mmCIF file of C-alpha atoms in Angstrom:
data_model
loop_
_atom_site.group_PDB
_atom_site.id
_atom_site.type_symbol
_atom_site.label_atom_id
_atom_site.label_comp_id
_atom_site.label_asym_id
_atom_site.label_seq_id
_atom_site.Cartn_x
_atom_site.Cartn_y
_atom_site.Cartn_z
ATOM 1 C CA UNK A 2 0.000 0.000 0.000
ATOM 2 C CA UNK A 3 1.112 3.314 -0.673
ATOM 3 C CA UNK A 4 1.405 5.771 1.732
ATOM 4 C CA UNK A 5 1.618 9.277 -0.462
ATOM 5 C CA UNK A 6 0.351 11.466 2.182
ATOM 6 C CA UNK A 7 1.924 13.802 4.803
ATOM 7 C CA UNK A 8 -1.058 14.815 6.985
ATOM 8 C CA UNK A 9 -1.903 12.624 10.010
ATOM 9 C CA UNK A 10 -4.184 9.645 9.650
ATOM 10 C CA UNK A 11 -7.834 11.027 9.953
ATOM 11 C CA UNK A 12 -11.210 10.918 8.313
ATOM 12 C CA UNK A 13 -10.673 13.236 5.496
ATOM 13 C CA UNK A 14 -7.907 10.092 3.730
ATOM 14 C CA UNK A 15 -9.874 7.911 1.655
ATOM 15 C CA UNK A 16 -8.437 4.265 0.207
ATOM 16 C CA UNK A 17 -9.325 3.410 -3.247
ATOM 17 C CA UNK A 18 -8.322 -0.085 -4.619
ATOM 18 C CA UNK A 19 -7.281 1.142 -8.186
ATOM 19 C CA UNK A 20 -7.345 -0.450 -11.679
ATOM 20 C CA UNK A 21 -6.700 0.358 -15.128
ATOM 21 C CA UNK A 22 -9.321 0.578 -18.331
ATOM 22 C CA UNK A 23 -7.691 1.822 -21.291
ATOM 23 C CA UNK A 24 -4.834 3.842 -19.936
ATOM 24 C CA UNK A 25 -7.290 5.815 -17.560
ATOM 25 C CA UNK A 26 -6.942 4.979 -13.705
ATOM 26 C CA UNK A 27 -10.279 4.149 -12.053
ATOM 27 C CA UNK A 28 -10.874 3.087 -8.423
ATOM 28 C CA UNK A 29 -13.556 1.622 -5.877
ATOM 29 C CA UNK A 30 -13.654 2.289 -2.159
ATOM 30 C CA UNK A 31 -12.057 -0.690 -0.712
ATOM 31 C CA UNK A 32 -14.425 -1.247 1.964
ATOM 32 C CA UNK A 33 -17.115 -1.952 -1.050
ATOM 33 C CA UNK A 34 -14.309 -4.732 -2.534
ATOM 34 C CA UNK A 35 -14.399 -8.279 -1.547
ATOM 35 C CA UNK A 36 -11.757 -9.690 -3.677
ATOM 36 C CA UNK A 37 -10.102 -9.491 -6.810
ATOM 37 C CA UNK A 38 -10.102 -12.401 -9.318
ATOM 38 C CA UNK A 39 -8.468 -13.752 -12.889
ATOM 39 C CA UNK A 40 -10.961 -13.709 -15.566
ATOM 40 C CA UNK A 41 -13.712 -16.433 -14.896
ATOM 41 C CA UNK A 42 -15.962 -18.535 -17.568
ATOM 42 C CA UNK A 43 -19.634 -16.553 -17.615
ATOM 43 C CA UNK A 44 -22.828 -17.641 -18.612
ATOM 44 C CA UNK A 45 -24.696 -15.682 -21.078
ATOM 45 C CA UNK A 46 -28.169 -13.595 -19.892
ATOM 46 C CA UNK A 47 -30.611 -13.399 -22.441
ATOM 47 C CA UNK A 48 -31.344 -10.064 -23.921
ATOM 48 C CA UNK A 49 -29.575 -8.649 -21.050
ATOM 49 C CA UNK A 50 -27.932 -4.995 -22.004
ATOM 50 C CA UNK A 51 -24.916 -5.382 -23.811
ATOM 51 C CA UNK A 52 -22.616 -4.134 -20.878
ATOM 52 C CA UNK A 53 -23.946 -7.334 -19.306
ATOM 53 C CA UNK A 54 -21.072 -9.685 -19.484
ATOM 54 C CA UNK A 55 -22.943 -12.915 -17.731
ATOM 55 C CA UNK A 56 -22.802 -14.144 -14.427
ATOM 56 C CA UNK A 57 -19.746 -16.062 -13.136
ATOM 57 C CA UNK A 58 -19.836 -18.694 -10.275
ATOM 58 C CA UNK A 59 -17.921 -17.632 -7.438
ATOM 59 C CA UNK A 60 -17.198 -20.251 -5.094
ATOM 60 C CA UNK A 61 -20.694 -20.755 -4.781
ATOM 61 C CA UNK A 62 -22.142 -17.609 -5.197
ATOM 62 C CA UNK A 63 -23.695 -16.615 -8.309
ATOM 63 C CA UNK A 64 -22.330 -12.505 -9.206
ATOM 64 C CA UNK A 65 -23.054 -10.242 -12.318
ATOM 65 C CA UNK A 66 -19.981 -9.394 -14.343
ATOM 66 C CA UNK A 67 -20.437 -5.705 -15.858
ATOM 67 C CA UNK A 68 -17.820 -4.993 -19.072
ATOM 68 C CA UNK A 69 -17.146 -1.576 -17.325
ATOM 69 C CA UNK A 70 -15.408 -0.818 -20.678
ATOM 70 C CA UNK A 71 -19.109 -0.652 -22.199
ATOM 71 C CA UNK A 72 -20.988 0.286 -19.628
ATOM 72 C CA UNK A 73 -18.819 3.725 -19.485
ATOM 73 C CA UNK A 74 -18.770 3.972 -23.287
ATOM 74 C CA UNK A 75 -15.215 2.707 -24.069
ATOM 75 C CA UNK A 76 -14.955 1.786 -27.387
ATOM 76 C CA UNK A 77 -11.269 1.235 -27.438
ATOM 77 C CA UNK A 78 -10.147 -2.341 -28.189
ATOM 78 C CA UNK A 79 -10.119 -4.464 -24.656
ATOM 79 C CA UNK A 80 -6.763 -6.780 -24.025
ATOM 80 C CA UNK A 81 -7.320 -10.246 -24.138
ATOM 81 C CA UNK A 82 -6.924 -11.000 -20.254
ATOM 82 C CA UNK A 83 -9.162 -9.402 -18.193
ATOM 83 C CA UNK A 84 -9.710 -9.380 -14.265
ATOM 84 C CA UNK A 85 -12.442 -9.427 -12.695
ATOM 85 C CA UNK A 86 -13.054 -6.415 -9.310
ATOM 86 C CA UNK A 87 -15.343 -8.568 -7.366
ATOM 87 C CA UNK A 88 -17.910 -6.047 -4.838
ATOM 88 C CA UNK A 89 -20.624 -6.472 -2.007
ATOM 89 C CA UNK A 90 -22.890 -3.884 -1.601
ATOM 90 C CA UNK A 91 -26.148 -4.204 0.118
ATOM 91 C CA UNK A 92 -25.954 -8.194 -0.312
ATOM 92 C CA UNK A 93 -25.902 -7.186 -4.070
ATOM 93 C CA UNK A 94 -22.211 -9.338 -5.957
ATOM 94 C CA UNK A 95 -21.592 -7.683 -8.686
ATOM 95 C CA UNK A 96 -17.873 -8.488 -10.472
ATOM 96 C CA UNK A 97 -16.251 -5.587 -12.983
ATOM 97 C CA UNK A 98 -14.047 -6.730 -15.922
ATOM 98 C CA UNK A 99 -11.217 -4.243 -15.725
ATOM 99 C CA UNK A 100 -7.975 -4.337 -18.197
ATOM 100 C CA UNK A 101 -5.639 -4.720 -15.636
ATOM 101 C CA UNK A 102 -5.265 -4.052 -11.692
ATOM 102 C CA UNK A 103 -3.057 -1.527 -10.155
ATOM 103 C CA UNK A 104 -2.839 -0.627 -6.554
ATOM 104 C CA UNK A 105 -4.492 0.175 -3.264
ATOM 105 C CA UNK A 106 -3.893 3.897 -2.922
ATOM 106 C CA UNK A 107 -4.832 6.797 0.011
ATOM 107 C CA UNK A 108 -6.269 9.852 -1.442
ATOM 108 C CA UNK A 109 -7.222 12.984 0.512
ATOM 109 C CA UNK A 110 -10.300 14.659 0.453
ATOM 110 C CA UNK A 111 -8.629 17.956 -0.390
ATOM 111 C CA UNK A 112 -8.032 16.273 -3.959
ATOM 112 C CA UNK A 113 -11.404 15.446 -4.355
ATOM 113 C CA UNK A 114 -13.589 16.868 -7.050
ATOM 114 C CA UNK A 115 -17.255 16.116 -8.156
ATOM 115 C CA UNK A 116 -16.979 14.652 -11.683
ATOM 116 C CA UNK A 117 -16.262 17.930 -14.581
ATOM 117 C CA UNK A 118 -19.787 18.812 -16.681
ATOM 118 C CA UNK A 119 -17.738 17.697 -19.566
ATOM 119 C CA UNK A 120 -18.689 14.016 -18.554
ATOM 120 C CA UNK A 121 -21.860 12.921 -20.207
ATOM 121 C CA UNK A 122 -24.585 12.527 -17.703
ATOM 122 C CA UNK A 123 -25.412 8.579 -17.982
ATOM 123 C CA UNK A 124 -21.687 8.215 -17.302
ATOM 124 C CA UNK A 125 -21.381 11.101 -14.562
ATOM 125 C CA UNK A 126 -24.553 9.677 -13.089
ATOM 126 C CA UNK A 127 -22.003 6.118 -12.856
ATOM 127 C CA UNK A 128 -19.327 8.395 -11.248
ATOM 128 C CA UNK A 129 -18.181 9.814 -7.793
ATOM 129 C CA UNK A 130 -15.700 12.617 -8.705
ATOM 130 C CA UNK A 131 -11.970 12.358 -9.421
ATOM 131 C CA UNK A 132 -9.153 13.212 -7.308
ATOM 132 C CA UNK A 133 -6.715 14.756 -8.891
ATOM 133 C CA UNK A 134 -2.972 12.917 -8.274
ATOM 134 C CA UNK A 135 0.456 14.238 -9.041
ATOM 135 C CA UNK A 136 0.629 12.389 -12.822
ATOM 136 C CA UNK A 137 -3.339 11.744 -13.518
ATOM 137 C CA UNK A 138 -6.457 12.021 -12.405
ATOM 138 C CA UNK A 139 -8.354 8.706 -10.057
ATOM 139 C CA UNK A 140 -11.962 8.689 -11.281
ATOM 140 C CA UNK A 141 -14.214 7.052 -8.726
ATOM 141 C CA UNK A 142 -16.914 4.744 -10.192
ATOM 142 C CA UNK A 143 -20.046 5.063 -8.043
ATOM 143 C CA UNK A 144 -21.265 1.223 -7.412
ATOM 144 C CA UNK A 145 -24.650 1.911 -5.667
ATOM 145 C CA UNK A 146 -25.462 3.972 -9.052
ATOM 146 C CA UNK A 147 -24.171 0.380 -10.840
ATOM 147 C CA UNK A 148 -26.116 -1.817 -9.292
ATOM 148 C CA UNK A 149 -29.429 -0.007 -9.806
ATOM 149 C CA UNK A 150 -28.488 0.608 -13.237
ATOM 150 C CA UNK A 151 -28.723 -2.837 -13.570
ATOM 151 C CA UNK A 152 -31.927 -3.652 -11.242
ATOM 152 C CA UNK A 153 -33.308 -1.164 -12.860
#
């Protein structure tokens, strides 16, 4: 884990477990992450929308794997491998395919900004905010939004 930040530990530091969709760095709070896994075989939903991936056994547990790629409008190509951001929310398993994983980071809130009016609305409605880092900016996909995306 890095530790980028000078301040004292308090409640304005937030922890993102971080991953990678075509060069842009995305995160999820970690509390909302229960594990991260290789790419696993899905089965197909019937006209499901087409961000719908399938739903992979895990261990048991049936979970809905989102193409986050589509689902935010990401229309370059996807790498062959992807891995699979497994999250709990509400007793709701939902898995993201992300292009690669990249690290647990700290943040402060003093970064943090709500997501720019630039950013269509279906996709800002999916969002957060960003937090601006030294090299490139952290968007933070929303989850709760996700899942009743889907339910919806």
């Amino acid at each position: 884990m890095k530790h980028n930040h000078t301040s004292s530990e308090g409640s304005n530091i937030q922890q993102y477990s971080t991953f990678i969709i075509a060069n842009h760095l995305y995160g999820i709070n970690v509390m909302q992450v229960q594990e991260i896994v290789k790419a696993m075989k899905t089965t197909q939903v019937p006209l499901a929308k087409n961000y719908v991936h399938g739903l992979i056994n895990l261990r048991g547990q049936v979970a809905t794997a989102i193409e986050l790629r589509k689902l935010l409008n990401i229309h370059e190509d996807a790498p062959e491998e992807s891995m699979n951001v497994v999250c709990r929310v509400d007793g709701n398993l939902i898995s993201f395919m992300v292009d690669k994983i990249s690290d647990v980071i700290e943040v402060s809130q003093d970064e943090f900004e709500p997501p720019p009016n630039s950013v269509p609305k279906d996709i800002k409605d999916l969002m957060v905010g960003v937090y601006k880092l030294k090299n490139e900016l952290l968007s933070i996909i929303d989850v709760e939004s996700i899942i009743n995306k889907i339910s919806a």
